[in-house]
Short mmCIF file of C-alpha atoms in Angstrom, two decimals:
data_model
loop_
_atom_site.label_atom_id
_atom_site.label_comp_id
_atom_site.label_asym_id
_atom_site.label_seq_id
_atom_site.Cartn_x
_atom_site.Cartn_y
_atom_site.Cartn_z
CA MET G 13 -37.94 -34.72 86.16
CA ASN G 14 -40.67 -33.48 88.50
CA ASP G 15 -39.13 -30.73 90.80
CA LYS G 16 -41.51 -31.77 93.45
CA ARG G 17 -41.03 -35.25 93.72
CA ILE G 18 -39.34 -36.04 97.14
CA LEU G 19 -37.97 -39.27 98.43
CA LEU G 20 -38.38 -39.64 102.60
CA ALA G 21 -36.29 -41.93 104.39
CA GLU G 22 -38.00 -42.63 107.68
CA ASP G 23 -38.10 -46.11 109.56
CA ASP G 24 -40.80 -44.66 112.07
CA ILE G 25 -43.57 -45.16 109.79
CA ILE G 26 -46.31 -43.48 111.68
CA SER G 27 -44.33 -40.11 111.75
CA ALA G 28 -43.27 -40.92 107.99
CA ARG G 29 -47.08 -41.22 106.87
CA LEU G 30 -47.89 -38.12 109.08
CA LEU G 31 -45.07 -36.12 107.15
CA GLN G 32 -46.20 -37.56 103.90
CA ASP G 33 -49.67 -36.30 103.97
CA SER G 34 -48.69 -32.65 105.28
CA LEU G 35 -45.91 -32.43 102.44
CA THR G 36 -48.61 -33.82 99.91
CA SER G 37 -51.11 -31.31 100.90
CA PHE G 38 -48.46 -28.41 99.93
CA GLY G 39 -48.09 -30.01 96.41
CA PHE G 40 -45.28 -32.43 97.01
CA GLN G 41 -44.96 -35.71 95.55
CA VAL G 42 -43.53 -38.13 98.44
CA THR G 43 -42.20 -41.46 97.95
CA LEU G 44 -41.35 -43.46 101.42
CA ALA G 45 -38.73 -45.52 102.01
CA GLU G 46 -38.71 -47.67 105.45
CA ASP G 47 -34.62 -47.21 105.86
CA GLY G 48 -31.40 -46.09 103.85
CA ARG G 49 -31.06 -49.15 101.73
CA LYS G 50 -34.70 -49.14 100.58
CA ALA G 51 -34.07 -45.42 99.75
CA MET G 52 -30.86 -46.12 98.07
CA GLU G 53 -32.54 -48.51 95.75
CA TYR G 54 -35.45 -45.87 94.92
CA TYR G 55 -32.71 -43.56 94.34
CA THR G 56 -30.78 -45.84 91.84
CA GLN G 57 -34.08 -46.63 89.94
CA SER G 58 -35.13 -42.97 89.57
CA PRO G 59 -32.75 -40.37 91.02
CA PHE G 60 -34.93 -37.43 92.84
CA PRO G 61 -34.04 -33.93 93.14
CA ILE G 62 -34.81 -33.88 96.83
CA VAL G 63 -34.19 -36.35 99.68
CA ILE G 64 -35.11 -36.20 103.54
CA THR G 65 -33.48 -38.80 105.62
CA ASP G 66 -33.75 -39.75 109.10
CA TYR G 67 -30.26 -39.82 110.57
CA ASP G 68 -31.00 -42.83 112.93
CA MET G 69 -32.38 -45.80 111.18
CA PRO G 70 -31.57 -49.60 110.63
CA GLU G 71 -29.65 -51.42 107.69
CA MET G 72 -27.97 -47.90 106.39
CA ASN G 73 -28.59 -44.71 108.49
CA GLY G 74 -28.56 -41.18 107.15
CA SER G 75 -24.93 -40.66 107.26
CA GLN G 76 -24.29 -43.69 105.09
CA LEU G 77 -27.25 -42.52 102.71
CA ILE G 78 -25.64 -38.96 102.30
CA ASP G 79 -22.43 -40.62 101.46
CA PHE G 80 -24.02 -42.55 98.78
CA LEU G 81 -25.81 -39.66 97.53
CA LYS G 82 -23.02 -37.41 97.16
CA GLU G 83 -21.69 -39.72 94.73
CA ASP G 84 -24.07 -39.00 92.09
CA ASP G 85 -23.01 -36.34 89.41
CA ASP G 86 -26.59 -35.12 89.63
CA GLU G 87 -26.28 -34.89 93.50
CA PRO G 88 -29.72 -34.21 95.02
CA ILE G 89 -30.87 -31.46 97.66
CA ILE G 90 -30.76 -33.34 100.98
CA ILE G 91 -32.40 -32.39 104.22
CA VAL G 92 -31.40 -34.26 107.33
CA LEU G 93 -34.15 -35.05 110.24
CA THR G 94 -32.79 -35.95 113.93
CA ASN G 95 -33.64 -36.50 117.48
CA HIS G 96 -30.17 -35.12 118.55
CA LYS G 97 -29.38 -31.79 119.69
CA GLU G 98 -25.97 -32.13 120.18
CA THR G 99 -23.56 -29.37 118.83
CA SER G 100 -20.95 -32.11 117.75
CA LEU G 101 -23.38 -34.21 116.03
CA ILE G 102 -25.04 -31.25 114.12
CA ILE G 103 -21.66 -29.90 112.99
CA GLU G 104 -20.64 -33.53 111.90
CA ILE G 105 -23.95 -33.75 109.73
CA MET G 106 -23.24 -30.31 108.27
CA LYS G 107 -19.69 -30.89 107.49
CA LYS G 108 -21.05 -33.64 104.74
CA GLY G 109 -22.50 -30.62 102.67
CA ILE G 110 -26.22 -31.30 103.23
CA PHE G 111 -28.86 -28.55 102.40
CA ASP G 112 -30.41 -28.41 106.04
CA TYR G 113 -31.33 -30.38 109.21
CA LEU G 114 -34.55 -30.24 111.44
CA VAL G 115 -34.74 -31.53 115.04
CA LYS G 116 -37.66 -33.47 115.46
CA PRO G 117 -40.99 -33.01 115.93
CA ILE G 118 -40.80 -31.52 112.39
CA GLU G 119 -43.25 -28.78 111.79
CA ALA G 120 -44.62 -29.22 108.06
CA GLU G 121 -45.39 -25.64 107.45
CA GLU G 122 -41.52 -25.20 108.25
CA LEU G 123 -40.15 -28.17 106.42
CA SER G 124 -42.62 -26.82 103.42
CA LEU G 125 -40.58 -23.55 103.32
CA LYS G 126 -37.38 -25.18 103.38
CA LEU G 127 -38.19 -27.39 100.13
CA THR G 128 -39.28 -24.79 98.29
CA HIS G 129 -36.21 -23.25 98.69
CA ALA G 130 -34.31 -26.18 98.16
CA ILE G 131 -36.24 -26.79 94.75
CA GLU G 132 -35.04 -23.47 93.92
CA ILE G 133 -31.28 -24.21 94.67
CA TYR G 134 -31.64 -27.54 92.91
CA HIS G 135 -32.69 -26.01 89.70
CA MET G 136 -29.88 -23.44 89.64
CA ARG G 137 -27.32 -26.19 90.56
CA ARG G 138 -28.80 -28.23 87.41
CA LEU G 139 -28.50 -25.47 85.06
CA ASP G 140 -25.17 -24.80 86.21
CA ARG G 141 -24.28 -28.33 85.58
CA ILE G 142 -25.77 -28.20 82.24
CA THR G 143 -24.15 -25.26 81.23
CA LYS G 144 -20.65 -26.27 82.20
CA ARG G 145 -21.20 -29.58 80.52
CA GLU G 146 -22.61 -28.10 77.26
CA ARG G 147 -18.98 -26.02 77.15
CA GLU G 148 -17.09 -28.92 77.72
CA ILE G 149 -18.81 -30.65 74.63
CA ARG G 150 -18.12 -27.83 72.38
CA LEU G 151 -14.70 -27.74 73.60
CA GLU G 152 -14.27 -31.45 72.68
CA GLY G 153 -15.80 -30.91 69.31
CA HIS G 154 -13.62 -28.03 68.87
CA LEU G 155 -10.55 -30.31 69.90
CA ASP G 156 -11.43 -33.25 67.48
CA TRP G 157 -11.65 -30.59 64.79
CA THR G 158 -8.28 -29.46 65.21
CA LYS G 159 -6.86 -32.75 65.59
CA TRP G 160 -8.47 -33.64 62.37
CA LYS G 161 -6.61 -30.58 60.58
CA GLU G 162 -3.27 -31.66 62.40
CA ARG G 163 -3.49 -35.15 61.29
CA ALA G 164 -4.67 -34.25 57.63
CA GLY G 165 -1.84 -31.62 56.92
CA GLY G 166 1.15 -32.25 55.36
CA THR G 167 0.23 -36.41 54.21
CA GLY G 168 1.46 -36.72 50.76
CA ASP G 169 0.24 -39.47 48.82
CA PHE G 170 -3.47 -40.26 49.41
CA LYS G 171 -2.75 -43.95 49.69
CA ASN G 172 -0.02 -43.37 52.43
CA LEU G 173 -2.91 -41.32 54.47
CA ASN G 174 -3.47 -42.78 57.74
CA GLN G 175 -6.10 -44.85 57.17
CA ASN G 176 -7.89 -44.34 60.70
CA LEU G 177 -8.22 -40.79 59.65
CA PHE G 178 -9.62 -41.77 56.26
CA GLU G 179 -11.99 -43.96 58.03
CA SER G 180 -13.31 -41.35 60.73
CA LEU G 181 -13.77 -39.08 57.89
CA LYS G 182 -16.16 -41.34 55.86
CA THR G 183 -17.94 -42.59 58.96
CA SER G 184 -18.20 -38.81 59.93
CA PHE G 185 -19.81 -37.77 56.55
CA ASN G 186 -22.01 -40.76 56.25
CA GLN G 187 -23.48 -39.90 59.85
CA GLY G 188 -23.68 -36.44 58.93
CA THR G 189 -22.05 -34.84 61.67
CA GLY G 190 -20.91 -31.69 60.21
CA PHE G 191 -19.25 -29.40 57.93
CA GLY G 192 -15.96 -29.42 59.51
CA ALA G 193 -14.60 -32.50 58.22
CA ILE G 194 -15.76 -31.51 54.57
CA VAL G 195 -12.38 -28.97 55.08
CA SER G 196 -10.45 -31.77 56.01
CA LEU G 197 -11.34 -33.73 53.09
CA LEU G 198 -10.65 -30.55 50.76
CA LYS G 199 -7.60 -30.35 52.67
CA ILE G 200 -6.65 -33.90 51.77
CA VAL G 201 -7.62 -33.68 47.82
CA SER G 202 -5.06 -30.30 47.90
CA ASP G 203 -2.28 -32.61 49.72
CA THR G 204 -2.88 -35.60 47.24
CA ALA G 205 -4.11 -34.63 44.07
CA LYS G 206 -1.55 -34.71 41.09
CA ARG G 207 -1.26 -32.36 38.43
CA GLU G 208 -1.21 -33.77 34.76
CA GLY G 209 -1.35 -31.09 32.35
CA ASP G 210 -4.08 -28.65 32.69
CA ASP G 211 -5.58 -31.66 34.89
CA TYR G 212 -5.74 -33.01 38.38
CA ARG G 213 -6.06 -36.68 39.02
CA ILE G 214 -7.84 -37.50 42.43
CA ASP G 215 -8.12 -41.09 43.89
CA ALA G 216 -11.66 -42.39 42.74
CA GLU G 217 -12.77 -43.36 46.03
CA LEU G 218 -11.90 -40.08 47.63
CA MET G 219 -13.80 -38.40 44.57
CA ASP G 220 -16.79 -40.68 45.54
CA LEU G 221 -16.75 -39.68 49.09
CA ILE G 222 -16.91 -35.64 48.31
CA GLN G 223 -19.69 -36.57 46.00
CA THR G 224 -21.79 -38.31 48.26
CA ASN G 225 -21.56 -35.88 51.07
CA SER G 226 -21.98 -32.74 48.72
CA VAL G 227 -25.42 -33.98 48.32
CA MET G 228 -25.68 -34.16 52.02
CA ALA G 229 -24.17 -30.83 52.44
CA GLU G 230 -26.53 -29.21 50.00
CA LYS G 231 -29.56 -30.79 51.91
CA ALA G 232 -28.32 -29.61 55.16
CA LEU G 233 -27.85 -25.81 53.62
CA SER G 234 -31.75 -26.58 52.27
CA THR G 235 -32.92 -27.10 55.62
CA PHE G 236 -30.85 -24.26 57.22
CA SER G 237 -32.86 -21.59 54.63
CA GLU G 238 -36.10 -23.40 55.39
CA ILE G 239 -35.27 -22.68 58.87
CA GLU G 240 -34.56 -19.26 58.65
CA PHE G 241 -37.75 -18.94 56.38
CA ILE G 242 -39.82 -20.56 59.47
CA LEU G 243 -38.19 -17.82 62.09
CA ASN G 244 -38.10 -14.97 59.93
CA GLY G 245 -40.65 -15.29 57.20
CA ASN G 246 -43.96 -14.31 56.08
CA ILE G 247 -46.10 -17.57 57.82
CA GLU G 248 -49.64 -17.47 58.53
CA ILE G 249 -50.75 -17.69 61.75
CA LYS G 250 -54.11 -18.28 62.33
CA LYS G 251 -56.76 -19.30 65.29
CA VAL G 252 -57.76 -23.20 64.97
CA SER G 253 -60.00 -25.04 67.36
CA VAL G 254 -58.08 -27.78 69.35
CA SER G 255 -60.46 -30.04 68.29
CA GLU G 256 -59.18 -29.36 64.76
CA VAL G 257 -55.77 -30.21 65.63
CA TYR G 258 -56.29 -33.15 67.03
CA GLU G 259 -58.40 -34.55 63.79
CA ASP G 260 -54.92 -33.37 61.89
CA ILE G 261 -52.91 -35.49 64.27
CA LYS G 262 -55.20 -38.33 63.83
CA ASN G 263 -54.95 -38.15 60.10
CA LEU G 264 -51.04 -37.51 60.63
CA ILE G 265 -50.87 -40.73 62.32
CA ALA G 266 -52.32 -42.90 59.38
CA GLU G 267 -49.61 -41.20 56.89
CA LEU G 268 -46.98 -42.27 58.96
CA SER G 269 -47.65 -46.27 58.66
CA PRO G 270 -44.69 -46.82 56.42
CA ILE G 271 -42.19 -45.45 59.06
CA LEU G 272 -44.25 -47.56 61.96
CA LYS G 273 -43.34 -50.73 59.74
CA ILE G 274 -39.84 -50.04 59.44
CA LYS G 275 -39.29 -51.32 63.06
CA ASN G 276 -42.85 -52.57 63.91
CA HIS G 277 -43.77 -49.95 66.09
CA GLN G 278 -47.58 -49.74 67.23
CA LEU G 279 -48.68 -46.18 67.58
CA TYR G 280 -51.38 -44.73 70.03
CA LEU G 281 -53.40 -41.49 69.94
CA SER G 282 -55.51 -40.71 73.54
CA GLU G 283 -59.13 -40.06 72.69
CA LYS G 284 -60.72 -36.88 71.59
CA LYS G 285 -62.21 -34.92 74.63
CA ALA G 286 -65.34 -32.56 73.91
CA SER G 287 -63.91 -29.56 76.04
CA PHE G 288 -61.13 -29.62 72.70
CA GLN G 289 -63.99 -27.81 70.82
CA ASN G 290 -64.07 -25.15 73.51
CA PHE G 291 -60.35 -23.86 72.86
CA ASP G 292 -58.31 -22.51 70.28
CA VAL G 293 -54.78 -22.09 69.40
CA LYS G 294 -52.92 -19.43 67.32
CA ILE G 295 -50.76 -21.74 64.94
CA ASN G 296 -49.85 -22.36 61.00
CA PRO G 297 -51.72 -26.15 60.74
CA GLU G 298 -48.99 -27.45 58.44
CA TYR G 299 -46.20 -26.16 59.90
CA LEU G 300 -47.31 -27.58 63.31
CA LYS G 301 -47.92 -31.23 61.57
CA THR G 302 -44.49 -31.15 60.17
CA ALA G 303 -43.08 -30.57 63.48
CA ILE G 304 -45.25 -33.20 64.96
CA TYR G 305 -44.31 -35.88 61.89
CA GLU G 306 -40.39 -35.05 62.92
CA ILE G 307 -41.24 -35.34 66.39
CA ILE G 308 -42.57 -38.83 65.69
CA THR G 309 -40.41 -40.08 63.12
CA ASN G 310 -37.58 -39.25 65.68
CA ALA G 311 -39.18 -41.62 68.10
CA CYS G 312 -39.47 -44.33 65.59
CA LYS G 313 -35.64 -44.33 64.63
CA PHE G 314 -34.85 -44.25 68.51
CA SER G 315 -37.42 -46.83 69.96
CA ILE G 316 -36.67 -50.34 70.35
CA PRO G 317 -38.07 -52.66 67.52
CA ASP G 318 -41.58 -54.07 68.58
CA SER G 319 -42.50 -51.13 71.09
CA SER G 320 -45.43 -48.66 71.38
CA ILE G 321 -45.35 -45.14 70.85
CA HIS G 322 -47.98 -43.19 72.62
CA VAL G 323 -49.23 -39.70 71.53
CA VAL G 324 -51.25 -38.23 74.56
CA VAL G 325 -53.23 -34.90 73.82
CA TYR G 326 -54.72 -32.84 76.61
CA LEU G 327 -55.74 -29.42 78.15
CA GLU G 328 -53.68 -28.54 81.24
CA ARG G 329 -55.31 -25.29 82.29
CA ASN G 330 -54.79 -22.61 79.56
CA THR G 331 -52.19 -25.03 77.79
CA PHE G 332 -52.90 -27.47 74.80
CA VAL G 333 -50.16 -30.24 75.50
CA ILE G 334 -48.86 -32.76 72.71
CA SER G 335 -46.60 -35.38 74.72
CA VAL G 336 -45.07 -38.21 72.72
CA TYR G 337 -43.72 -41.07 74.81
CA ASN G 338 -41.48 -43.93 73.28
CA ILE G 339 -39.09 -46.59 74.89
CA PRO G 340 -35.72 -45.85 74.00
CA VAL G 341 -32.75 -47.97 72.49
CA SER G 342 -29.62 -47.86 74.32
CA ASN G 343 -26.29 -45.61 73.11
CA SER G 344 -23.12 -46.92 72.43
CA ASP G 345 -22.30 -45.91 75.89
CA ARG G 346 -25.46 -48.32 77.33
CA ILE G 347 -27.28 -45.40 78.33
CA GLU G 348 -30.92 -45.02 77.56
CA GLY G 349 -32.64 -41.89 76.39
CA ILE G 350 -31.54 -38.32 77.04
CA PRO G 351 -28.88 -37.84 79.76
CA LEU G 352 -29.47 -34.78 81.73
CA PRO G 353 -26.56 -32.71 80.18
CA TYR G 354 -27.99 -33.30 76.90
CA GLU G 355 -31.80 -32.21 77.47
CA ASN G 356 -31.18 -28.69 75.88
CA MET G 357 -28.75 -29.39 73.45
CA VAL G 358 -30.96 -32.21 71.37
CA PHE G 359 -32.47 -28.77 69.81
CA GLU G 360 -28.88 -27.33 68.61
CA PRO G 361 -28.00 -27.68 65.07
CA PHE G 362 -25.59 -30.80 64.08
CA PHE G 363 -25.86 -32.14 67.73
CA ARG G 364 -26.74 -35.84 67.50
CA LEU G 365 -26.97 -38.20 70.76
CA THR G 366 -25.57 -41.41 68.46
CA LYS G 367 -23.90 -42.49 65.96
CA PHE G 368 -26.04 -44.72 64.32
CA VAL G 369 -27.54 -43.80 60.92
CA TYR G 370 -31.40 -44.59 60.21
CA ASP G 371 -31.18 -44.43 56.09
CA GLU G 372 -34.53 -46.24 55.99
CA PHE G 373 -36.52 -43.28 57.74
CA LYS G 374 -34.88 -40.97 54.34
CA THR G 375 -34.04 -38.51 56.80
CA LEU G 376 -30.88 -36.41 56.97
CA ASP G 377 -29.52 -37.81 60.08
CA PHE G 378 -27.63 -34.15 60.07
CA GLY G 379 -29.04 -33.19 63.76
CA LEU G 380 -31.27 -30.69 62.32
CA GLY G 381 -34.93 -32.40 62.72
CA LEU G 382 -35.35 -31.25 66.31
CA THR G 383 -33.86 -27.62 65.43
CA LYS G 384 -36.52 -27.22 62.97
CA VAL G 385 -39.04 -28.58 65.00
CA GLU G 386 -38.22 -25.94 67.87
CA SER G 387 -38.02 -23.43 65.28
CA ILE G 388 -41.50 -24.01 64.13
CA LEU G 389 -42.77 -23.96 68.03
CA LYS G 390 -41.25 -20.82 68.65
CA ARG G 391 -43.34 -19.05 65.86
CA PHE G 392 -46.54 -20.00 67.77
CA ASN G 393 -44.72 -18.92 70.90
CA ALA G 394 -44.81 -22.72 72.08
CA LYS G 395 -42.51 -24.86 74.30
CA VAL G 396 -40.91 -28.07 73.47
CA GLU G 397 -39.08 -30.25 75.69
CA ILE G 398 -37.35 -33.52 75.58
CA ARG G 399 -36.44 -35.58 78.50
CA ASN G 400 -36.16 -39.04 80.45
CA ILE G 401 -38.85 -40.10 82.61
CA ILE G 402 -39.57 -43.24 84.79
CA ASP G 403 -42.37 -45.13 84.06
CA HIS G 404 -43.69 -47.04 87.33
CA LEU G 405 -47.03 -48.23 85.67
CA ASN G 406 -46.36 -51.91 85.78
CA ALA G 407 -45.86 -52.84 89.30
CA LYS G 408 -45.04 -56.25 88.27
CA SER G 409 -41.99 -55.46 86.51
CA ASN G 410 -38.90 -53.12 86.79
CA PRO G 411 -39.31 -49.57 86.19
CA ARG G 412 -38.36 -48.50 82.84
CA THR G 413 -36.89 -45.52 80.95
CA LYS G 414 -38.92 -43.57 78.61
CA VAL G 415 -38.49 -40.39 76.70
CA ILE G 416 -41.31 -37.92 76.43
CA CYS G 417 -41.42 -34.99 73.93
CA ARG G 418 -43.82 -32.47 75.31
CA ILE G 419 -45.15 -29.51 73.12
CA SER G 420 -47.11 -26.64 74.89
CA ILE G 421 -49.27 -24.41 73.17
CA GLN G 422 -51.17 -21.40 75.03
CA THR G 423 -55.04 -21.47 74.19
CA ASP G 424 -57.21 -18.92 73.77
#
């Protein structure tokens, strides 16, 4: 989300335009809404970090708009504009928990300073919410594992096992959700195996499940070893022109043809700029290609069929940027893309947003791919982020959610 995006709800169009022009000159991106109802529609389509609202408006006034905005889990910073100077009304406004208020006429410079501070506050609140949600998710995972252990203990004969537990374990392994379930499965073996002389008899279905997932666990451990080497091993970092990196990406896209065909995706690469040959980056070309391959494969997995994936390569000040855009499928909760609390967690080992398995892509589906990507880019002192954006490019259709994966590498 762009931190400088501001939604301005103001029914006085002339005043609104003047304020929009002033704030734009200070670097803010202002979207105008002529009343509270329109502001609510804009916010629902694409939440804004900052909302400035007039207090007196037709259709839906500022007070009603504030009440609506306060219901959002990712509550924006709210600033109220008003013609009223009555202390009692100002107190009522402040009681709603807004960030600040300004009495008209508005000084653009004063509002700009307040907005700069508001953005800092919004960022702090956002990080706090994400941190809390991450703790909740980890706690939920720990509780799930505890429940598994409790349900797996003292079960007796395998055939009398709680079938829901077995199906849960089977599904969990097939989806590669972690090593915790392996211990549960071995506990079941310990409880149910029957001694026959010097041997034990184990149910065939259970043994098949163990064998299948021992292979998965071995692959996961191999990936962990690879990640450890990426982070700590002797990897050659050399200076490469941005023009060469572009050609590597172009050649890589040709290699991705079999993956693109799985769900009939089209992949488009932005044009090569003449300025690319004037800038260098310090990378390991093969490992960078590995990271981009994983990102594009990920985009193919989680994009709707018959859609386009765009790779946009450009220079931004002293930074070389590679951005991959895709149109995401909805998960089991009908949520598209990357919900805000998960933006940081997608890079953690074993974390997966979806329960689906994509065997045709021949990947682990263990939640380690993006962990490897982040590890590679750390070696280049580069950054990677994945988040949702709202695409407004096609004005004839409704805005749609897209996912952007953005790699930023400092240039020399």
